[in-house]
Tab-separated table of C-alpha atoms in Angstrom:
chain	number	residue	atom	x	y	z
A	1	MET	CA	104.375	-35.213	9.488
A	2	GLU	CA	105.028	-31.979	11.274
A	3	LYS	CA	102.320	-31.348	14.003
A	4	PRO	CA	100.140	-28.812	13.591
A	5	GLU	CA	100.909	-24.638	14.584
A	6	LYS	CA	97.730	-24.065	14.933
A	7	ILE	CA	94.153	-25.800	15.344
A	8	ALA	CA	91.523	-23.730	13.191
A	9	PRO	CA	88.907	-23.575	15.765
A	10	PRO	CA	85.309	-24.711	14.716
A	11	LYS	CA	82.859	-22.264	13.767
A	12	GLY	CA	79.447	-22.164	12.563
A	13	LYS	CA	77.905	-25.187	10.850
A	14	LEU	CA	79.859	-28.995	10.156
A	15	GLY	CA	77.282	-30.589	8.186
A	16	ILE	CA	77.171	-34.690	8.164
A	17	LEU	CA	76.552	-36.693	5.277
A	18	THR	CA	76.209	-40.441	4.824
A	19	PRO	CA	75.714	-42.121	1.840
A	20	GLY	CA	73.569	-44.738	3.242
A	21	MET	CA	70.693	-43.630	4.741
A	22	GLY	CA	69.597	-46.852	6.937
A	23	ALA	CA	70.263	-48.739	10.348
A	24	VAL	CA	73.323	-46.518	11.168
A	25	SER	CA	72.604	-43.170	9.601
A	26	THR	CA	69.458	-42.728	10.554
A	27	THR	CA	70.097	-44.399	14.261
A	28	PHE	CA	73.903	-41.989	14.830
A	29	MET	CA	71.055	-38.837	13.528
A	30	ALA	CA	68.257	-39.913	16.240
A	31	GLY	CA	70.986	-40.510	18.733
A	32	VAL	CA	72.527	-36.806	18.621
A	33	GLU	CA	69.190	-35.310	18.329
A	34	LEU	CA	68.098	-37.701	21.473
A	35	VAL	CA	70.675	-35.963	23.281
A	36	ARG	CA	70.941	-32.575	22.231
A	37	ARG	CA	68.018	-31.964	23.670
A	38	GLY	CA	68.458	-33.570	26.855
A	39	LYS	CA	66.282	-36.804	26.530
A	40	SER	CA	69.767	-39.327	26.654
A	41	GLN	CA	73.092	-39.731	27.192
A	42	PRO	CA	76.190	-40.634	24.168
A	43	VAL	CA	77.117	-43.802	25.361
A	44	GLY	CA	79.679	-45.831	23.589
A	45	SER	CA	81.391	-42.352	22.356
A	46	VAL	CA	85.223	-41.093	23.678
A	47	THR	CA	84.639	-37.615	21.878
A	48	GLN	CA	81.818	-37.497	24.485
A	49	LEU	CA	81.848	-39.444	27.377
A	50	GLY	CA	85.600	-40.118	27.321
A	51	THR	CA	88.930	-38.513	29.261
A	52	ILE	CA	92.190	-37.847	28.181
A	53	ARG	CA	95.413	-38.140	31.177
A	54	LEU	CA	98.017	-35.516	30.552
A	55	GLY	CA	101.574	-35.019	32.847
A	56	LYS	CA	101.005	-37.301	35.114
A	57	ARG	CA	99.436	-39.734	37.180
A	58	THR	CA	100.638	-37.670	39.494
A	59	ASP	CA	99.178	-34.163	38.020
A	60	GLY	CA	95.691	-35.238	38.833
A	61	ARG	CA	95.133	-34.095	34.980
A	62	SER	CA	91.818	-35.972	32.552
A	63	PRO	CA	90.249	-33.610	31.109
A	64	LEU	CA	87.538	-34.281	28.344
A	65	VAL	CA	88.671	-34.912	25.269
A	66	LYS	CA	85.961	-32.692	23.941
A	67	LYS	CA	87.507	-30.257	26.569
A	68	PHE	CA	90.786	-30.841	25.503
A	69	VAL	CA	90.984	-30.861	21.338
A	70	PRO	CA	88.466	-28.202	20.070
A	71	LEU	CA	85.604	-31.001	18.415
A	72	ALA	CA	82.655	-29.342	17.279
A	73	GLU	CA	79.959	-29.016	19.243
A	74	LEU	CA	76.960	-31.146	18.688
A	75	LYS	CA	73.770	-27.929	18.837
A	76	ASP	CA	76.124	-27.142	15.808
A	77	LEU	CA	75.414	-30.351	13.402
A	78	THR	CA	73.691	-30.637	10.738
A	79	PHE	CA	72.469	-34.525	8.578
A	80	GLY	CA	72.256	-34.957	5.375
A	81	GLY	CA	72.613	-37.799	3.006
A	82	TRP	CA	71.568	-40.190	-0.168
A	83	ASP	CA	69.402	-43.875	-0.423
A	84	ILE	CA	68.425	-46.030	-2.451
A	85	PHE	CA	64.774	-45.823	-1.383
A	86	SER	CA	63.156	-42.492	-1.048
A	87	ASP	CA	61.591	-43.167	2.821
A	88	ASN	CA	62.831	-39.505	4.974
A	89	ALA	CA	65.865	-40.570	8.070
A	90	TYR	CA	62.061	-40.833	10.673
A	91	GLN	CA	60.568	-43.194	8.207
A	92	SER	CA	63.719	-44.695	7.143
A	93	ALA	CA	64.945	-45.889	11.185
A	94	ALA	CA	61.118	-46.838	11.717
A	95	ASN	CA	61.758	-49.497	8.958
A	96	ALA	CA	65.300	-49.977	10.483
A	97	GLY	CA	63.305	-50.966	14.220
A	98	VAL	CA	66.461	-50.150	15.609
A	99	LEU	CA	65.048	-47.543	18.225
A	100	ASN	CA	61.876	-47.754	20.119
A	101	LEU	CA	58.855	-46.199	18.672
A	102	GLN	CA	59.056	-43.990	21.662
A	103	ASP	CA	62.031	-42.249	21.074
A	104	LEU	CA	61.647	-42.368	17.499
A	105	ALA	CA	58.403	-40.527	18.744
A	106	LYS	CA	60.671	-37.791	20.548
A	107	VAL	CA	62.320	-36.675	17.443
A	108	LYS	CA	59.735	-37.751	14.697
A	109	THR	CA	59.539	-33.960	13.552
A	110	PHE	CA	63.828	-33.513	12.955
A	111	LEU	CA	63.777	-37.375	11.263
A	112	SER	CA	61.195	-36.543	8.502
A	113	GLY	CA	62.568	-33.604	7.415
A	114	ILE	CA	66.089	-34.881	6.990
A	115	LYS	CA	65.077	-36.506	3.588
A	116	PRO	CA	68.153	-38.490	1.215
A	117	MET	CA	69.060	-37.203	-2.223
A	118	LYS	CA	68.667	-39.547	-5.083
A	119	ALA	CA	71.895	-42.659	-5.079
A	120	ALA	CA	74.500	-43.401	-7.588
A	121	PHE	CA	74.116	-47.461	-6.863
A	122	ASP	CA	73.763	-50.429	-9.520
A	123	ARG	CA	72.680	-53.241	-8.580
A	124	ASP	CA	76.165	-55.685	-10.217
A	125	TYR	CA	77.737	-54.057	-6.694
A	126	VAL	CA	75.139	-54.704	-4.211
A	127	LYS	CA	72.975	-58.142	-5.359
A	128	LEU	CA	70.271	-57.792	-3.903
A	129	LEU	CA	69.013	-54.782	-2.702
A	130	ASP	CA	67.375	-52.695	-5.301
A	131	GLY	CA	65.748	-49.042	-5.033
A	132	PRO	CA	63.627	-46.712	-7.166
A	133	ASN	CA	65.939	-43.472	-5.613
A	134	ILE	CA	68.978	-43.908	-8.525
A	135	LYS	CA	70.459	-41.198	-10.100
A	136	LYS	CA	70.635	-41.152	-14.190
A	137	GLY	CA	74.008	-40.972	-15.661
A	138	LYS	CA	75.430	-41.995	-19.512
A	139	ASN	CA	78.204	-42.864	-17.418
A	140	LYS	CA	79.695	-43.416	-13.873
A	141	TYR	CA	81.647	-39.757	-14.755
A	142	GLU	CA	78.355	-37.678	-14.554
A	143	LEU	CA	77.196	-40.006	-12.032
A	144	ALA	CA	80.389	-38.287	-9.700
A	145	LEU	CA	79.840	-35.410	-11.169
A	146	LYS	CA	76.255	-35.015	-9.918
A	147	ILE	CA	77.239	-36.077	-5.895
A	148	LYS	CA	79.308	-33.110	-6.142
A	149	GLU	CA	76.814	-30.975	-7.410
A	150	ASP	CA	74.475	-32.074	-4.587
A	151	ILE	CA	76.989	-31.253	-1.689
A	152	ALA	CA	78.082	-28.238	-3.357
A	153	ASN	CA	73.387	-27.535	-3.135
A	154	TYR	CA	73.482	-29.161	0.137
A	155	ARG	CA	76.592	-26.817	1.366
A	156	LYS	CA	74.786	-23.778	0.361
A	157	SER	CA	71.167	-24.450	1.556
A	158	SER	CA	72.118	-25.625	5.191
A	159	ARG	CA	74.469	-23.146	5.402
A	160	VAL	CA	77.199	-25.111	6.821
A	161	SER	CA	80.790	-23.542	6.911
A	162	ARG	CA	82.296	-27.546	6.932
A	163	LEU	CA	81.522	-30.757	5.934
A	164	VAL	CA	82.649	-34.304	6.994
A	165	MET	CA	81.240	-37.690	4.776
A	166	CYS	CA	80.978	-41.049	5.765
A	167	TRP	CA	79.760	-44.345	3.670
A	168	CYS	CA	76.904	-45.832	6.318
A	169	GLY	CA	76.047	-48.017	2.745
A	170	SER	CA	75.817	-51.609	2.345
A	171	THR	CA	78.177	-53.552	1.296
A	172	GLU	CA	79.957	-54.340	-2.455
A	173	VAL	CA	80.728	-56.752	-3.805
A	174	PHE	CA	85.135	-58.121	-3.757
A	175	VAL	CA	86.796	-55.356	-5.628
A	176	LYS	CA	90.513	-55.960	-5.934
A	177	PRO	CA	93.064	-52.841	-6.936
A	178	GLU	CA	93.781	-52.658	-10.926
A	179	GLU	CA	95.526	-50.209	-12.628
A	180	VAL	CA	92.726	-47.891	-12.749
A	181	HIS	CA	93.197	-47.396	-9.117
A	182	SER	CA	96.544	-45.852	-9.727
A	183	THR	CA	96.604	-42.675	-10.979
A	184	PRO	CA	93.718	-40.032	-10.630
A	185	GLU	CA	94.113	-38.983	-14.983
A	186	LYS	CA	93.019	-43.484	-15.009
A	187	PHE	CA	90.527	-43.559	-12.361
A	188	VAL	CA	88.542	-40.688	-14.388
A	189	GLU	CA	88.712	-41.877	-17.618
A	190	ALA	CA	87.494	-45.387	-16.119
A	191	MET	CA	84.450	-43.330	-14.879
A	192	LYS	CA	84.047	-42.394	-17.812
A	193	SER	CA	84.262	-45.838	-20.181
A	194	ASN	CA	81.672	-47.752	-17.472
A	195	HIS	CA	84.694	-49.700	-15.929
A	196	PRO	CA	83.597	-52.396	-13.382
A	197	ALA	CA	86.779	-51.647	-11.234
A	198	ILE	CA	85.176	-48.589	-10.641
A	199	ALA	CA	82.576	-49.562	-7.401
A	200	PRO	CA	79.584	-46.512	-6.325
A	201	SER	CA	81.279	-46.041	-3.148
A	202	MET	CA	84.005	-44.810	-5.546
A	203	LEU	CA	82.177	-42.270	-7.082
A	204	TYR	CA	80.993	-40.717	-3.517
A	205	ALA	CA	84.992	-40.947	-2.836
A	206	TRP	CA	86.371	-39.203	-5.619
A	207	ALA	CA	82.955	-36.984	-5.130
A	208	ALA	CA	83.515	-35.864	-1.860
A	209	ILE	CA	87.583	-35.661	-1.935
A	210	THR	CA	87.210	-33.342	-4.628
A	211	SER	CA	85.127	-31.218	-3.218
A	212	GLY	CA	88.007	-30.831	-0.060
A	213	VAL	CA	84.748	-32.950	2.000
A	214	PRO	CA	87.145	-35.502	4.541
A	215	PHE	CA	85.515	-38.846	4.181
A	216	ALA	CA	85.098	-41.891	6.402
A	217	ASN	CA	84.931	-46.282	5.315
A	218	GLY	CA	82.332	-47.944	7.446
A	219	ALA	CA	82.332	-50.770	5.043
A	220	PRO	CA	85.192	-53.211	3.849
A	221	ASN	CA	85.076	-51.150	0.601
A	222	LEU	CA	87.511	-51.064	-1.736
A	223	THR	CA	86.905	-47.225	-2.309
A	224	VAL	CA	89.102	-45.359	-0.426
A	225	ASP	CA	91.367	-48.059	-0.315
A	226	ILE	CA	94.378	-46.955	-3.735
A	227	PRO	CA	95.972	-45.026	-5.141
A	228	ALA	CA	94.299	-42.567	-7.334
A	229	ILE	CA	91.949	-41.135	-3.449
A	230	GLN	CA	95.096	-41.436	-1.710
A	231	GLU	CA	97.246	-38.662	-3.684
A	232	LEU	CA	93.669	-37.044	-4.637
A	233	ALA	CA	93.583	-36.210	-0.745
A	234	GLN	CA	96.573	-35.507	-0.330
A	235	GLU	CA	96.585	-32.419	-3.222
A	236	HIS	CA	93.732	-31.512	-1.721
A	237	SER	CA	94.491	-31.775	2.092
A	238	VAL	CA	91.836	-34.045	2.882
A	239	PRO	CA	91.608	-37.163	5.546
A	240	ILE	CA	90.676	-39.914	5.148
A	241	CYS	CA	89.843	-43.007	7.043
A	242	GLY	CA	88.327	-46.517	7.036
A	243	LYS	CA	87.358	-48.814	7.137
A	244	ASP	CA	84.434	-51.168	8.353
A	245	PHE	CA	83.221	-49.941	11.050
A	246	LYS	CA	84.300	-52.545	14.542
A	247	THR	CA	81.322	-52.944	16.132
A	248	GLY	CA	80.191	-56.939	17.448
A	249	GLN	CA	82.370	-59.975	16.764
A	250	THR	CA	85.129	-58.372	15.643
A	251	LEU	CA	85.599	-55.566	18.580
A	252	MET	CA	85.824	-58.533	21.137
A	253	LYS	CA	88.506	-60.462	18.911
A	254	THR	CA	90.590	-56.987	18.888
A	255	ILE	CA	90.049	-57.333	22.808
A	256	LEU	CA	90.395	-61.090	23.369
A	257	ALA	CA	93.390	-62.002	21.227
A	258	PRO	CA	95.741	-58.688	22.490
A	259	GLY	CA	94.934	-61.262	25.332
A	260	PHE	CA	96.254	-64.286	24.572
A	261	LYS	CA	99.149	-63.312	22.949
A	262	ALA	CA	100.287	-61.193	26.329
A	263	ARG	CA	99.756	-64.385	27.998
A	264	MET	CA	101.332	-66.481	25.198
A	265	LEU	CA	98.709	-68.983	25.404
A	266	GLY	CA	98.763	-70.499	21.989
A	267	LEU	CA	95.626	-70.619	19.479
A	268	ASP	CA	94.171	-74.255	17.272
A	269	GLY	CA	91.078	-72.663	16.788
A	270	TRP	CA	88.026	-69.236	16.254
A	271	PHE	CA	85.200	-70.671	14.365
A	272	SER	CA	82.570	-67.183	14.303
A	273	THR	CA	79.244	-67.438	13.124
A	274	ASN	CA	75.968	-64.377	13.160
A	275	ILE	CA	73.342	-63.916	12.603
A	276	LEU	CA	71.181	-60.766	11.939
A	277	GLY	CA	68.143	-59.674	9.702
A	278	ASN	CA	69.216	-56.367	9.536
A	279	ARG	CA	69.850	-55.318	5.774
A	280	ASP	CA	73.128	-55.864	5.827
A	281	GLY	CA	72.835	-59.485	6.581
A	282	GLU	CA	70.356	-59.026	3.964
A	283	VAL	CA	73.094	-58.197	1.637
A	284	LEU	CA	75.814	-59.996	2.440
A	285	GLU	CA	74.203	-63.168	1.207
A	286	ASP	CA	75.175	-62.847	-1.575
A	287	PRO	CA	78.533	-64.329	-1.972
A	288	GLY	CA	80.631	-61.401	-3.526
A	289	SER	CA	79.049	-59.116	-0.398
A	290	PHE	CA	80.447	-62.327	1.814
A	291	LYS	CA	83.110	-62.112	0.228
A	292	THR	CA	85.270	-58.901	1.147
A	293	LYS	CA	83.350	-58.442	4.327
A	294	GLU	CA	85.836	-62.094	5.322
A	295	GLU	CA	88.293	-60.211	3.743
A	296	SER	CA	87.452	-57.976	6.188
A	297	LYS	CA	87.280	-60.316	9.415
A	298	LEU	CA	89.722	-62.785	8.553
A	299	SER	CA	92.878	-60.524	8.802
A	300	VAL	CA	92.160	-59.187	12.385
A	301	LEU	CA	93.799	-62.042	14.527
A	302	GLU	CA	96.490	-62.832	11.015
A	303	TYR	CA	97.672	-58.904	12.101
A	304	ILE	CA	96.892	-59.410	16.129
A	305	LEU	CA	98.877	-62.404	16.931
A	306	GLN	CA	101.917	-62.645	14.231
A	307	PRO	CA	102.261	-66.513	13.347
A	308	LYS	CA	105.736	-65.500	12.170
A	309	LEU	CA	106.700	-64.516	15.242
A	310	TYR	CA	104.871	-67.280	17.777
A	311	PRO	CA	104.735	-69.870	14.934
A	312	MET	CA	104.347	-72.865	18.302
A	313	LEU	CA	101.402	-70.587	19.093
A	314	TYR	CA	99.456	-69.439	16.889
A	315	GLY	CA	101.617	-71.345	13.137
A	316	LYS	CA	98.485	-73.720	12.685
A	317	MET	CA	95.605	-71.705	14.163
A	318	HIS	CA	92.316	-72.204	11.912
A	319	HIS	CA	90.231	-69.046	11.790
A	320	LYS	CA	86.156	-69.550	10.445
A	321	VAL	CA	84.289	-66.839	9.593
A	322	ARG	CA	80.751	-67.432	8.901
A	323	ILE	CA	77.681	-64.471	8.849
A	324	ASN	CA	73.762	-66.183	8.334
A	325	TYR	CA	70.531	-63.774	6.815
A	326	TYR	CA	67.428	-64.504	9.271
A	327	PRO	CA	64.777	-62.084	9.756
A	328	PRO	CA	64.064	-63.199	12.930
A	329	ARG	CA	66.424	-61.139	14.713
A	330	GLY	CA	66.432	-57.169	12.655
A	331	ASP	CA	69.272	-55.572	14.291
A	332	ASN	CA	70.048	-57.473	16.723
A	333	LYS	CA	73.150	-59.739	15.252
A	334	GLU	CA	74.022	-62.785	17.742
A	335	GLY	CA	78.471	-63.503	17.051
A	336	TRP	CA	79.215	-66.909	18.760
A	337	ASP	CA	82.733	-67.703	18.909
A	338	ASN	CA	84.206	-70.969	20.122
A	339	ILE	CA	87.823	-70.609	21.057
A	340	ASP	CA	89.542	-73.052	20.804
A	341	ILE	CA	93.474	-72.179	23.244
A	342	PHE	CA	95.825	-74.369	24.949
A	343	GLY	CA	98.379	-73.030	27.547
A	344	TRP	CA	101.130	-74.880	29.887
A	345	LEU	CA	102.418	-78.066	28.446
A	346	GLY	CA	99.799	-77.937	25.784
A	347	TYR	CA	97.076	-78.528	27.757
A	348	PRO	CA	93.471	-77.574	25.861
A	349	MET	CA	91.087	-74.652	26.939
A	350	GLN	CA	87.997	-73.459	26.189
A	351	ILE	CA	86.574	-70.174	26.137
A	352	LYS	CA	83.049	-69.524	24.433
A	353	VAL	CA	81.631	-66.382	24.065
A	354	ASP	CA	77.883	-65.175	22.716
A	355	PHE	CA	77.761	-61.120	22.514
A	356	LEU	CA	73.766	-60.547	21.822
A	357	CYS	CA	74.630	-57.235	20.550
A	358	ARG	CA	73.359	-54.578	18.458
A	359	ASP	CA	74.720	-53.803	15.597
A	360	SER	CA	73.771	-50.000	15.027
A	361	ILE	CA	74.068	-49.727	17.769
A	362	LEU	CA	77.544	-49.951	18.255
A	363	ALA	CA	78.131	-48.556	15.137
A	364	ALA	CA	76.122	-44.974	16.194
A	365	PRO	CA	78.967	-43.569	18.398
A	366	LEU	CA	81.246	-44.408	15.930
A	367	VAL	CA	79.735	-42.553	12.976
A	368	LEU	CA	79.719	-39.870	15.779
A	369	ASP	CA	83.954	-39.671	16.791
A	370	LEU	CA	85.153	-39.852	12.695
A	371	VAL	CA	82.907	-36.928	11.810
A	372	LEU	CA	84.735	-34.840	15.111
A	373	PHE	CA	87.636	-36.244	14.894
A	374	LEU	CA	87.993	-35.771	11.274
A	375	ASP	CA	87.089	-32.480	10.950
A	376	LEU	CA	89.450	-31.914	13.391
A	377	ALA	CA	91.981	-33.184	11.712
A	378	GLN	CA	91.168	-30.895	8.619
A	379	ARG	CA	90.963	-27.661	10.910
A	380	ALA	CA	94.464	-28.853	12.043
A	381	GLY	CA	95.974	-29.026	7.950
A	382	MET	CA	96.273	-33.445	8.140
A	383	LYS	CA	95.437	-34.464	4.910
A	384	GLY	CA	95.888	-38.595	3.474
A	385	ILE	CA	95.102	-41.288	5.870
A	386	GLN	CA	93.905	-41.226	8.779
A	387	GLU	CA	96.092	-43.948	11.066
A	388	TRP	CA	95.517	-43.086	14.366
A	389	LEU	CA	91.932	-43.536	13.887
A	390	SER	CA	92.302	-46.828	13.351
A	391	PHE	CA	90.255	-46.939	17.027
A	392	TYR	CA	87.521	-47.241	14.667
A	393	PHE	CA	88.043	-49.869	12.104
A	394	LYS	CA	87.823	-53.870	11.049
A	395	SER	CA	90.678	-53.347	8.267
A	396	PRO	CA	92.369	-50.303	8.910
A	397	MET	CA	94.111	-48.394	6.740
A	398	THR	CA	98.414	-47.797	7.154
A	399	ALA	CA	100.630	-46.105	4.831
A	400	PRO	CA	102.098	-47.968	1.392
A	401	GLY	CA	103.425	-51.200	2.882
A	402	LEU	CA	103.156	-50.528	6.769
A	403	TYR	CA	101.396	-53.606	8.083
A	404	PRO	CA	98.176	-52.269	10.410
A	405	GLU	CA	97.595	-52.051	13.887
A	406	HIS	CA	94.621	-54.176	14.811
A	407	ASP	CA	94.441	-54.830	18.500
A	408	LEU	CA	92.513	-52.416	20.423
A	409	PHE	CA	94.493	-50.803	23.477
A	410	ILE	CA	97.794	-50.086	20.837
A	411	GLN	CA	94.643	-47.724	18.658
A	412	SER	CA	93.921	-46.422	21.714
A	413	MET	CA	97.120	-45.293	22.809
A	414	LYS	CA	97.299	-44.221	19.637
A	415	LEU	CA	94.292	-42.288	19.065
A	416	LYS	CA	95.389	-40.231	22.465
A	417	ASN	CA	99.105	-39.679	21.877
A	418	THR	CA	98.151	-38.196	18.753
A	419	LEU	CA	95.571	-35.386	20.270
A	420	ARG	CA	98.501	-34.725	22.771
A	421	TRP	CA	101.295	-34.268	19.971
A	422	MET	CA	97.968	-32.024	18.385
A	423	MET	CA	98.036	-30.268	21.536
A	424	GLY	CA	101.584	-29.753	22.031
A	425	GLU	CA	101.330	-32.593	25.521
A	426	ASP	CA	103.958	-34.980	26.583
A	427	LEU	CA	103.636	-38.247	24.462
A	428	ILE	CA	102.343	-41.184	27.451
A	429	THR	CA	104.431	-43.950	26.995
A	430	HIS	CA	103.167	-45.503	30.350
A	431	LEU	CA	107.377	-46.728	31.382
A	432	GLY	CA	107.004	-44.687	34.815
A	433	GLN	CA	110.740	-44.704	36.239
A	434	GLU	CA	109.843	-41.703	36.670
A	435	TYR	CA	108.228	-42.471	40.383
A	436	TYR	CA	111.153	-44.583	41.624
A	437	ASP	CA	114.073	-41.900	41.084
């Protein structure tokens, strides 16, 4: 990919569209408005609080990311979305129970004005949910066209100059790549024939990309990990990224596992269990949806630890993941890990991690960063898979045939070096020999 000659300025409003207006998206919307009003701080957001070192360590140049690259400002963001329930964003946020009533009261009027459009939904793909706010159509192609109409209507009514879409909906049942995903033409024919390999999330991705709207996939669904959609992203000059927000337990794995590997400590086993009581937990009670999530969570250690390169240390590791729906916890998920490692002379050791996290609190700033970075990428003329945004995902997208990089610290370096590259600054390798010449 060629370095951008010029990055278009972020003029006008940026519309954020979220398929799914549940816990994650309403926490994101409410949070942005609270920050805009000076009532809170955007903790967890690299675009808002992060800095980036430029040049040598001795140069003392470390501007805020948002001052270094031309990102859209929070004051210019508007919000819309789709959901199977007709509750407005305030009602949905209150039902989700992530934010306390005092914080919600501060943005009640704002959130109450955000009403979901009817969703393209099929219970065959999310078996344990149902709702009344659903589009009707004779086939999936007709539903996708209606989503395109929604996008066009929102663009006009909100008077936005640009749009970004971020999937914040539920985990769908496991779908394998098939021939119908191979080309845009076959994909359209599959939509017209209601082929079962075309999941609802794919309809949103197709509608967004063919409307020139960047798309981020926050769930482990296949969605944009197919040749047809990736080809369309190139044709329409649209950046895409995914998949599955990296929030709680997997975030900890991508922090800890690189440390074990760096110190050449062995791993016998890693047992992970989760309890959560939000809509995500309810959906994952279905084995088909859990299979999709399990595939996303299990791949992390294989790629970080590279057992084929280090068979003695990681060749026999046992990696298990469990997710249990437990309503009393609501959105306050508990991720418990038992890690069996071994060190010098093979002597065993154990590490226990009990992360009592708040899933949507961790996900909301990821949504913010992703939509701002995707908008930046499009204004810079970047299109197709944006691997530099792997930092935010459990199962990062890559070019065909290329294995994904899961190490959080390598991902962070890649992200910041991409920003340096975009702005014509020297990349930082951390070699540091110049200080000793």
